[in-house]
Amino acid sequence: MNILNIIRISFKAIQRNKLRSFLTMLGIIIGVAAVITMMSIGEASKQNIRSSLSSMGSNMISIMPYNNMAMPGGVRLSSSNVDILTMSDVNQIEKNVDLVNHISPGVQSSGQAIKGANNWPTTIQGVSPDYLTIRALTIKDGVNFSDQQVREFAKVCLVGKTVVDNLFPNGEDPIGQTIRFGNIPMQIIGVLTPKGQNTFGQDQDDIIIAPYTTVMKRILATTYLQSIYASAVSEEMSDSAVTQITTLLRQAHKIRAGQDDDFMVRTQAELINMMSSTSSMMTTLLTAVAGISLVIGGIGIMNIMYVSVTERTREIGLRMSIGAKGSDILFQFLIEAMLISVAGGLIGVILGLVSSYIVSSVLHWELVISQMSIIISFFVCAFTGVFFGYYPALKASRLDPIEALRYE
Amino acid sequence: MDDTILEIKELRRDFIMGDQVVHALKGVSFTVSKGEFITIMGSSGSGKSTMLNILGCLDKPTNGDYLLDKVAVKTLSRNQLAELRNRKIGFVFQAYNLLPRTTALENVELPLLYNPTYNASQRRERAMHALEQVRLAERYDHTPNQLSGGQQQRVAIARALVNDPVMILADEATGNLDTRTSYEIMTLVQDLNQKEGKTIVFVTHEPDIASFSSRTVMLRDGRVQKDSVNENVRSAKESLDALPVTDDY
């Protein structure tokens, strides 16, 4: 048997029924295109979350107080009001945890920022100069405050774009100007590079950054920290750094074995995973739906091949009478089914790429096409062709030529 | 040299219908030599169709022997039968059985596609030659629905010729055609037999058609009723010319 001739025969048979072949392909085309688009959307949204969280500093580790030991009947306080973390924790981590290369205490307060006739409700973040590195923030104009200024409780600050826009609506240069936060006058020494909204829709530019000493002494009048920010030497080292910090802080806080921590340590990676898990669930769901449409496309092929075998019974009888063996007929119909599904698969891949491109450009997402999705859906197609084409083809190959020739 | 093409000895074919055994052929014997033009005649139920299926290697006898070109058909497998049909038999059917939406040339090429010894250019060459033999070469790219019934049957004859078979087996090949076109087809068949020496077995129930052959085997009730050599073979060409010129009404 000459397989090339059989392919030629199958190809001609498809050509004879262009419209029907195309309609049969349509199920496969839509299925494959849907799978690729869904996977691309899912990947892109994951990537999107990842990159926006990374923009907040991908190595960042945040330590928050966590008071789980509520007194019966007592008022539970929000974690930022719990007096647990101190500067000595910061110093110990800085000294003993070698997987951490930057560290900053964190205190914050909300209040009104005022400049002349303009005012704006915002948040002041008291940190050390390292904070900018940890959060991957950069300064557009001006300079960061220095360690010296931290020691002096200097009344200096860095402001975000939103604050600048609201306090200086006429576009004056904010550098060197003095604004008030509540009652405290502060000189602006730098403006942060705008970052826009983060994944949760928070405006990352609505912020004032000042030395933590200034915020602690002059605004909050406290000696406790609300948080500690650190950055691990690398993203991979984050988890080890967390373990080191936890061990250290448990010792420092004299927590006995079996007792719960009075703080919690979170890495950005955890946050990323948490956020991505929602989106991967969606991706799985959508891909499953798309996969079902691919199966339905396959059943469409089977259906058409069945009709085709019945309709072409005389043709099969003729082919057998002029010398086609059962296997020739089997392969002819099998190859027809495969050609239809593979051609459908190819068109589907192209369509899927195009629609992924459209979706990504409409949503301003990065275009992420996983090669796996293309390879998988393509092979699923070929397999679909063989799987759903086999039974009708077998039926055709087992026809009795005498009966088939007489079939009306 | 023995030039026997077909040798049938005491051929029997039984069919089991429920709990009854139907004897379609009850011991048929005859031989056909190379270059003969034989018609097999018989009324419905005479075993004609069964005979045809066995002659065409589509079916195997229950008892008796059938040797086609010295090959004992009875011992062959399904695949071997298919190969035998491909190499040694050219079928012509009553309903032409051309592939729709396929050109005449491709229809004629079809048997060669199942024969791996031919390559694409040989196939084309042979198919063109076969179309020339039936005088349809200029219509090679026409599809069946662009051809008349007689032309379609000529394409079918070309398809039967293309594999250079030892025997052309025609099954009521003129059954769907009017008298004039039937005679045209018979002229072609006679030419193939007389000028090119093709062995032709023509199954029909029309005595008119049988008169063009050199020999007639009459079947009746599963047996050979009469096996007679036709002394004066009618010329299909002359019969065709003898038809009234304007028979359209």
XYZ file of C-alpha atoms in Angstrom:
657
model
C 0.000 0.000 0.000
C 1.231 3.426 -0.862
C 0.508 5.846 1.982
C 1.282 8.852 -0.210
C -1.454 7.839 -2.632
C -3.884 7.380 0.232
C -3.083 10.874 1.479
C -3.665 12.154 -2.053
C -7.019 10.357 -2.181
C -8.058 11.758 1.202
C -7.006 15.232 0.191
C -9.107 15.071 -2.973
C -12.080 13.792 -0.999
C -11.833 16.823 1.303
C -11.496 19.128 -1.691
C -14.688 17.680 -3.142
C -16.573 18.767 -0.019
C -14.974 22.092 0.815
C -17.876 23.654 2.667
C -18.681 20.595 4.695
C -15.025 20.065 5.566
C -14.788 23.666 6.661
C -17.882 23.439 8.829
C -16.492 20.310 10.416
C -13.221 22.119 11.035
C -15.070 25.006 12.647
C -15.627 23.089 15.867
C -11.921 22.347 16.100
C -10.945 25.857 15.061
C -13.080 27.431 17.768
C -11.957 24.898 20.359
C -8.256 25.404 19.720
C -8.542 29.174 19.408
C -10.465 29.288 22.681
C -7.910 27.149 24.498
C -5.014 29.283 23.313
C -6.777 32.571 24.035
C -7.913 31.480 27.486
C -4.475 30.237 28.418
C -2.920 33.414 27.121
C -5.378 35.591 29.048
C -4.729 33.587 32.178
C -0.974 33.758 31.792
C -1.106 37.458 31.003
C -3.232 38.257 34.035
C -0.875 36.255 36.218
C 2.073 38.084 34.722
C 0.251 41.346 35.218
C -0.311 40.695 38.907
C 3.247 39.511 39.310
C 4.788 42.530 37.647
C 2.633 44.997 39.542
C 3.452 43.318 42.835
C 7.117 43.155 41.901
C 7.021 46.879 41.284
C 6.397 47.191 45.000
C 9.712 45.423 45.547
C 9.851 41.744 44.783
C 12.254 40.872 47.618
C 10.289 42.795 50.190
C 9.596 41.207 53.523
C 7.172 42.938 55.830
C 6.908 42.294 59.541
C 3.730 43.282 61.317
C 2.729 42.963 64.939
C 0.093 40.337 65.473
C -1.711 40.111 68.740
C -3.781 37.011 68.986
C -4.028 36.982 72.734
C -7.166 38.946 73.257
C -8.288 39.420 76.798
C -11.759 38.053 77.364
C -14.074 41.010 77.158
C -11.203 43.344 76.369
C -11.104 45.645 73.355
C -9.082 44.157 70.514
C -6.828 46.607 68.847
C -5.887 46.804 65.237
C -2.441 45.411 64.666
C -0.917 48.824 64.006
C -1.875 49.949 67.466
C -0.281 47.029 69.228
C 2.958 47.811 70.998
C 5.185 44.941 70.001
C 7.854 45.885 67.464
C 10.640 48.176 68.556
C 13.813 49.707 67.158
C 15.799 47.027 68.937
C 14.094 44.405 66.729
C 15.235 46.364 63.695
C 18.778 46.583 65.004
C 18.924 42.896 65.837
C 17.670 41.870 62.432
C 20.130 44.221 60.777
C 22.978 42.746 62.833
C 22.119 39.041 62.785
C 20.135 38.206 59.661
C 22.631 38.040 56.827
C 20.005 37.253 54.185
C 18.577 40.734 54.617
C 20.443 43.590 52.981
C 18.121 46.525 53.569
C 15.879 47.232 56.507
C 13.613 50.041 57.501
C 11.296 50.627 60.427
C 7.825 51.753 59.512
C 5.347 54.042 61.217
C 2.492 55.795 59.577
C -0.153 58.308 60.289
C -3.052 59.760 58.388
C -3.722 63.422 58.360
C -4.230 66.562 56.369
C -1.388 67.977 54.309
C -1.712 71.730 53.939
C -0.028 74.282 51.714
C -1.461 77.771 51.694
C -5.107 77.559 50.676
C -4.822 73.959 49.492
C -5.092 70.864 51.605
C -5.212 67.131 50.929
C -5.914 64.117 53.157
C -3.035 61.711 52.904
C -0.766 59.306 54.724
C 2.677 60.020 56.083
C 5.063 57.100 56.141
C 7.937 57.291 58.607
C 10.850 55.171 57.382
C 14.606 55.040 57.009
C 16.407 56.090 53.803
C 16.663 52.395 52.804
C 12.889 52.239 52.381
C 13.125 53.593 48.855
C 15.376 50.700 47.845
C 13.144 48.133 49.550
C 9.987 49.370 47.860
C 11.741 50.012 44.548
C 10.841 53.684 44.706
C 12.896 56.302 42.941
C 13.186 60.041 43.269
C 12.268 62.134 40.260
C 13.394 65.518 41.585
C 15.418 66.430 44.639
C 17.182 64.071 47.050
C 16.416 61.401 49.615
C 16.794 62.298 53.268
C 19.999 61.197 54.999
C 20.800 59.125 58.087
C 21.945 62.372 59.660
C 18.497 63.864 59.142
C 16.983 60.721 60.673
C 19.084 61.219 63.799
C 18.061 64.868 63.987
C 14.299 64.233 63.662
C 14.565 66.568 60.690
C 11.328 68.061 59.424
C 11.924 67.036 55.827
C 9.819 64.867 53.523
C 9.491 63.262 50.106
C 6.117 63.557 48.429
C 4.264 61.548 45.787
C 2.799 62.981 42.631
C -0.811 62.986 43.856
C 0.127 65.060 46.865
C 2.095 67.483 44.695
C -0.832 67.829 42.270
C -3.225 68.662 45.057
C -1.049 71.004 47.053
C 0.507 72.790 44.100
C -2.334 72.946 41.566
C -0.630 75.738 39.622
C 2.434 73.682 38.855
C 4.944 75.437 41.108
C 8.170 73.602 41.879
C 7.522 71.836 45.202
C 11.215 71.312 46.041
C 12.244 73.510 48.934
C 8.671 74.497 49.761
C 7.391 73.969 53.248
C 4.064 72.220 53.776
C 2.290 71.297 56.959
C 1.265 67.824 57.958
C -1.258 68.446 60.668
C 0.570 71.017 62.750
C 4.093 70.059 61.802
C 5.759 72.127 59.094
C 7.908 70.026 56.796
C 10.191 70.936 53.958
C 9.867 69.023 50.707
C 13.296 67.824 49.610
C 12.252 65.344 46.925
C 9.432 64.220 44.654
C 8.915 60.505 43.957
C 8.677 59.067 40.470
C 4.975 58.346 39.841
C 3.996 54.653 40.044
C 0.277 54.818 39.391
C -2.227 52.429 40.886
C -1.270 49.041 42.156
C -3.217 45.837 41.442
C -5.701 46.616 44.169
C -6.506 50.042 42.797
C -4.589 51.911 45.485
C -2.929 55.129 44.432
C 0.745 54.551 45.148
C 1.555 58.225 44.601
C -0.702 59.485 47.390
C 2.020 59.428 50.003
C 4.420 61.527 52.050
C 7.639 59.868 53.179
C 9.553 61.259 56.151
C 12.276 60.037 58.534
C 10.717 57.544 60.979
C 12.151 59.464 63.927
C 10.275 62.575 62.861
C 6.976 60.709 62.543
C 7.478 58.808 65.822
C 8.500 61.806 67.936
C 6.708 64.737 66.388
C 3.478 63.214 65.083
C 2.702 59.896 66.807
C 4.652 60.362 70.032
C 5.377 56.646 70.315
C 8.420 54.441 70.750
C 6.895 51.387 69.100
C 6.960 50.565 65.407
C 3.911 49.643 63.377
C 5.892 47.596 60.905
C 9.350 46.668 59.753
C 10.244 46.461 56.091
C 13.232 44.508 54.897
C 14.489 43.210 51.629
C 16.041 39.805 51.159
C 19.281 39.530 49.221
C 17.336 37.792 46.458
C 13.822 36.637 45.714
C 14.825 32.994 46.159
C 16.312 33.760 49.575
C 13.086 35.374 50.824
C 11.793 32.232 52.506
C 15.076 31.508 54.291
C 15.234 35.123 55.410
C 11.714 34.816 56.810
C 12.752 31.751 58.808
C 15.796 33.560 60.185
C 13.763 36.619 61.115
C 11.070 34.529 62.774
C 13.594 32.618 64.868
C 15.339 35.796 65.873
C 12.189 37.693 66.776
C 10.791 34.756 68.785
C 13.965 34.809 70.841
C 13.933 38.573 71.194
C 10.285 38.580 72.235
C 10.861 35.627 74.560
C 8.174 33.466 73.022
C 8.163 29.933 74.377
C 7.991 26.919 72.103
C 4.384 26.110 71.249
C 3.280 29.667 71.807
C 2.021 31.701 68.889
C 4.129 34.444 67.359
C 3.198 37.985 68.341
C 4.185 39.171 64.881
C 3.783 38.018 61.338
C 6.266 37.979 58.525
C 5.042 38.193 54.963
C 7.020 38.044 51.769
C 5.984 39.581 48.500
C 6.300 36.143 46.913
C 3.537 34.883 49.186
C 1.336 37.721 48.137
C 2.106 37.031 44.506
C 1.237 33.381 44.918
C -1.956 34.214 46.714
C -3.033 36.629 44.026
C -1.943 34.320 41.218
C -3.811 31.374 42.641
C -7.107 33.132 42.028
C -6.129 33.867 38.499
C -4.804 30.353 37.863
C -8.091 28.978 39.088
C -9.863 31.161 36.559
C -7.432 30.075 33.885
C -8.027 26.426 34.675
C -11.753 26.950 34.589
C -11.722 28.825 31.302
C -9.320 26.350 29.734
C -11.530 23.494 30.844
C -14.511 25.130 29.178
C -12.453 25.678 26.048
C -11.290 22.056 26.242
C -14.893 20.906 26.333
C -15.562 22.833 23.147
C -12.594 21.029 21.614
C -14.118 17.682 22.542
C -17.421 18.796 21.048
C -15.528 19.725 17.905
C -14.121 16.203 17.891
C -17.576 14.722 18.208
C -18.559 16.940 15.277
C -15.831 15.284 13.243
C -17.068 11.848 14.224
C -20.607 12.812 13.311
C -19.634 14.128 9.896
C -17.389 11.158 9.194
C -20.275 8.832 9.994
C -22.584 10.675 7.627
C -19.818 10.750 5.088
C -19.241 7.006 5.273
C -22.941 6.308 4.832
C -23.295 8.817 2.043
C -20.254 7.501 0.221
C -21.069 3.821 0.573
C -21.184 3.409 -3.224
C -17.873 5.205 -3.563
C -16.383 2.822 -1.017
C -17.869 -0.136 -2.922
C -16.392 1.158 -6.157
C -12.976 1.705 -4.603
C -13.019 -1.808 -3.223
C -14.104 -3.293 -6.552
C -11.212 -1.627 -8.343
C -8.719 -2.929 -5.846
C -8.776 -0.907 -2.606
C -8.058 -3.085 0.384
C -9.872 -2.661 3.685
C -6.781 -0.988 5.105
C -6.707 1.477 2.175
C -10.257 2.539 2.971
C -9.515 2.666 6.706
C -6.522 4.926 6.177
C -8.342 7.081 3.657
C -11.066 7.980 6.136
C -8.668 8.201 9.050
C -6.403 10.564 7.153
C -9.417 12.595 6.043
C -10.420 13.033 9.683
C -6.855 13.871 10.641
C -6.378 16.355 7.828
C -9.591 18.087 8.832
C -8.674 18.247 12.491
C -5.033 19.209 11.936
C -5.977 21.888 9.403
C -8.622 23.065 11.851
C -5.979 23.018 14.560
C -3.601 25.139 12.517
C -6.280 27.686 11.693
C -7.337 27.600 15.342
C -3.778 28.301 16.495
C -3.550 31.291 14.177
C -6.966 32.544 15.263
C -6.033 32.012 18.904
C -2.829 34.022 18.473
C -4.719 36.825 16.768
C -7.423 36.977 19.428
C -4.827 36.813 22.236
C -3.102 39.735 20.591
C -6.363 41.679 20.373
C -7.260 40.952 24.005
C -3.820 41.941 25.242
C -3.786 45.171 23.278
C -7.306 46.102 24.403
C -6.490 45.448 28.053
C -2.974 46.875 27.738
C -1.553 43.644 28.999
C 1.673 42.082 28.061
C 1.117 39.452 25.342
C 1.988 36.102 26.859
C 1.642 33.060 24.626
C 2.749 29.854 26.198
C 4.266 27.535 23.628
C 2.880 24.666 25.655
C -0.675 25.750 24.927
C 0.039 25.716 21.200
C 1.786 22.372 21.251
C -0.792 20.753 23.490
C -3.815 21.954 21.570
C -2.208 20.958 18.297
C -1.538 17.418 19.455
C -4.954 17.182 21.046
C -6.312 18.016 17.589
C -4.357 15.343 15.797
C -5.370 12.897 18.490
C -8.999 14.005 18.210
C -8.868 13.296 14.495
C -7.556 9.786 14.994
C -9.764 9.038 17.970
C -13.042 10.281 16.546
C -12.215 9.323 12.967
C -11.235 5.749 13.730
C -14.629 4.244 14.334
C -16.320 5.592 11.196
C -13.228 4.642 9.191
C -13.325 1.126 10.590
C -16.978 0.881 9.669
C -16.141 1.956 6.109
C -13.291 -0.509 5.781
C -15.487 -3.423 6.832
C -18.180 -2.822 4.240
C -18.910 -5.675 1.882
C -18.114 -4.423 -1.630
C -21.126 -6.222 -3.128
C -23.516 -4.612 -0.658
C -21.802 -1.268 -0.913
C -22.026 -1.182 -4.709
C -25.725 -1.912 -4.564
C -26.377 0.682 -1.830
C -28.923 3.328 -2.761
C 0.262 -21.969 -25.333
C -2.850 -22.272 -23.269
C -4.718 -19.026 -23.504
C -7.501 -19.755 -21.045
C -8.373 -16.685 -19.021
C -11.335 -17.955 -17.069
C -11.883 -21.468 -15.938
C -14.972 -22.391 -13.975
C -15.576 -25.921 -12.809
C -18.735 -27.123 -11.075
C -19.191 -23.792 -9.410
C -21.689 -23.669 -6.567
C -22.737 -20.804 -4.383
C -25.130 -21.225 -1.470
C -26.626 -18.490 0.625
C -28.051 -19.073 4.044
C -31.230 -17.090 4.518
C -32.461 -17.687 8.041
C -32.852 -21.445 8.315
C -33.079 -21.986 4.572
C -30.225 -22.613 2.201
C -30.646 -20.933 -1.157
C -28.653 -22.474 -3.990
C -27.943 -19.566 -6.288
C -25.497 -21.475 -8.465
C -25.880 -25.201 -8.759
C -22.774 -26.342 -10.586
C -21.759 -24.043 -13.420
C -18.844 -24.869 -15.707
C -17.388 -22.966 -18.628
C -14.097 -21.546 -19.766
C -13.252 -18.312 -21.510
C -10.189 -17.932 -23.686
C -8.156 -14.863 -24.296
C -9.720 -12.478 -26.770
C -13.257 -13.765 -26.434
C -16.305 -11.526 -26.146
C -18.794 -13.446 -24.109
C -22.171 -12.398 -22.806
C -23.710 -14.005 -19.780
C -27.462 -13.847 -20.052
C -30.299 -14.836 -17.859
C -33.482 -13.565 -16.350
C -33.803 -12.318 -12.782
C -33.085 -15.054 -10.296
C -31.063 -17.077 -12.747
C -27.898 -16.620 -10.680
C -26.547 -13.988 -13.027
C -25.621 -11.475 -10.313
C -24.046 -14.144 -8.144
C -22.040 -15.313 -11.154
C -20.934 -11.752 -11.788
C -19.816 -11.214 -8.184
C -17.775 -14.397 -8.269
C -16.284 -13.612 -11.681
C -15.373 -10.159 -10.342
C -13.646 -11.689 -7.319
C -15.996 -9.831 -5.012
C -17.360 -13.109 -3.733
C -16.013 -16.610 -3.397
C -17.735 -19.840 -4.474
C -19.012 -22.271 -1.851
C -17.874 -25.225 -3.944
C -16.108 -25.783 -7.226
C -13.168 -24.002 -8.729
C -12.645 -20.616 -10.289
C -9.312 -19.924 -11.911
C -8.741 -16.399 -13.154
C -5.616 -16.192 -15.253
C -4.387 -19.416 -13.572
C -4.982 -18.045 -10.068
C -7.264 -20.125 -7.865
C -9.542 -17.472 -6.417
C -11.022 -19.698 -3.747
C -7.854 -19.812 -1.678
C -7.244 -16.083 -1.602
C -7.715 -13.751 1.366
C -9.752 -10.565 1.288
C -6.671 -8.447 0.642
C -5.358 -10.794 -2.035
C -8.743 -10.635 -3.754
C -8.533 -6.838 -3.701
C -5.122 -6.993 -5.318
C -6.366 -9.462 -7.919
C -9.269 -7.139 -8.807
C -6.820 -4.273 -9.072
C -4.441 -6.048 -11.457
C -6.581 -8.411 -13.514
C -10.134 -7.101 -13.744
C -11.663 -3.972 -15.176
C -15.178 -3.281 -13.963
C -17.849 -1.430 -15.905
C -21.076 -0.843 -14.006
C -24.608 -0.069 -15.041
C -24.619 3.170 -13.022
C -21.087 4.195 -14.175
C -20.012 4.765 -10.522
C -17.748 7.673 -11.262
C -16.622 9.838 -8.362
C -18.624 13.055 -8.396
C -16.848 16.410 -8.646
C -13.746 14.608 -9.872
C -12.348 15.053 -13.354
C -12.497 12.294 -15.934
C -8.727 11.931 -15.790
C -8.701 11.530 -12.017
C -11.539 9.030 -12.224
C -9.572 6.987 -14.734
C -6.417 7.206 -12.620
C -8.213 5.787 -9.601
C -7.321 2.061 -9.972
C -3.650 2.971 -10.390
C -3.660 4.848 -7.086
C -4.091 1.486 -5.408
C -1.148 0.055 -7.295
C 2.144 1.272 -5.846
C 4.160 0.261 -8.904
C 2.985 3.337 -10.809
C 4.265 6.820 -10.092
C 2.337 10.037 -10.673
C 3.526 10.678 -14.223
C 2.981 7.069 -15.297
C -0.507 7.228 -13.860
C -1.306 10.329 -15.806
C 0.163 8.975 -18.996
C -1.749 5.711 -18.784
C -4.979 7.447 -17.853
C -4.635 9.795 -20.845
C -3.975 6.801 -23.080
C -7.095 5.041 -21.756
C -9.152 8.170 -22.380
C -7.807 8.253 -25.938
C -8.906 4.649 -26.402
C -12.482 5.666 -25.562
C -12.080 8.858 -27.649
C -12.576 11.251 -24.726
C -9.051 12.599 -24.401
C -10.113 16.194 -25.034
C -12.592 16.002 -22.157
C -10.085 14.832 -19.566
C -10.757 17.756 -17.224
C -14.544 17.467 -17.265
C -16.373 16.298 -14.181
C -19.115 13.646 -14.512
C -21.930 16.197 -14.301
C -20.471 17.926 -17.363
C -20.639 14.691 -19.371
C -23.571 12.852 -20.968
C -24.536 9.349 -19.855
C -22.743 7.762 -22.800
C -19.634 9.814 -22.148
C -19.695 8.912 -18.468
C -19.858 5.249 -19.403
C -16.905 5.740 -21.733
C -14.950 7.270 -18.879
C -15.902 4.221 -16.819
C -14.634 1.956 -19.628
C -11.390 3.941 -19.704
C -11.106 3.375 -15.967
C -11.572 -0.363 -16.596
C -8.859 -0.310 -19.256
C -6.267 1.708 -17.397
C -4.792 -1.129 -15.355
C -4.477 -3.291 -18.465
C -6.653 -6.104 -17.078
C -6.867 -9.638 -18.419
C -10.633 -9.272 -18.511
C -13.173 -6.479 -18.685
C -16.248 -7.349 -16.677
C -19.319 -5.340 -17.607
C -22.505 -5.456 -15.586
C -25.497 -4.284 -17.627
C -23.211 -1.570 -18.915
C -25.821 -0.283 -21.362
C -28.764 -0.632 -18.974
C -29.052 3.096 -18.287
C -28.568 4.229 -21.885
C -30.862 4.736 -24.877
C -30.531 2.544 -27.963
C -28.289 4.858 -29.932
C -25.885 5.422 -27.055
C -25.958 1.708 -26.226
C -24.863 0.952 -29.750
C -22.127 3.551 -29.471
C -20.864 1.885 -26.326
C -21.122 -1.551 -27.951
C -19.165 -0.256 -30.949
C -16.443 0.791 -28.548
C -16.542 -2.540 -26.746
C -16.404 -4.463 -30.033
C -13.449 -2.356 -31.136
C -11.626 -3.078 -27.902
C -12.306 -6.760 -28.370
C -11.513 -7.046 -32.062
C -8.756 -4.470 -32.520
C -7.024 -4.612 -29.153
C -7.800 -8.231 -28.304
C -9.368 -7.497 -24.926
C -11.253 -10.312 -23.260
C -14.723 -9.114 -22.442
C -17.361 -10.663 -20.201
C -20.623 -8.828 -20.549
C -23.475 -9.601 -18.192
C -26.836 -8.532 -19.599
C -30.429 -9.571 -19.972
C -30.904 -7.966 -23.379
C -30.669 -10.417 -26.316
C -30.050 -7.394 -28.538
C -26.761 -6.710 -26.775
C -25.850 -10.389 -26.742
C -26.001 -10.491 -30.499
C -22.867 -8.330 -30.655
C -20.808 -10.903 -28.769
C -19.055 -13.928 -30.099
C -20.499 -16.295 -27.540
C -23.411 -16.416 -25.149
C -23.738 -18.329 -21.916
C -27.351 -18.543 -20.884
C -27.979 -19.108 -17.182
C -31.221 -20.413 -15.828
C -32.044 -21.364 -12.291
C -28.398 -21.574 -11.288
C -27.292 -23.756 -14.183
C -25.932 -23.197 -17.679
C -28.920 -23.626 -19.927
C -27.147 -22.934 -23.179
C -23.544 -22.125 -24.151
C -23.511 -21.201 -27.768
C -21.056 -19.599 -30.140
C -22.613 -16.791 -32.092
C -22.106 -17.655 -35.739
C -22.878 -14.278 -37.199
C -21.756 -11.535 -34.874
C -23.614 -8.293 -35.525
C -21.454 -5.298 -36.044
C -22.428 -2.602 -33.569
C -21.070 0.037 -35.918
C -23.364 -1.108 -38.737
C -26.338 -1.315 -36.388
C -25.583 2.180 -35.248
C -25.443 3.436 -38.828
C -28.676 1.583 -39.594
C -30.557 3.500 -36.913
C -32.828 6.213 -38.283
C -30.875 9.433 -38.303
C -33.612 11.587 -36.860
C -35.058 9.540 -34.092
C -35.604 12.514 -31.843
C -39.225 13.387 -31.454
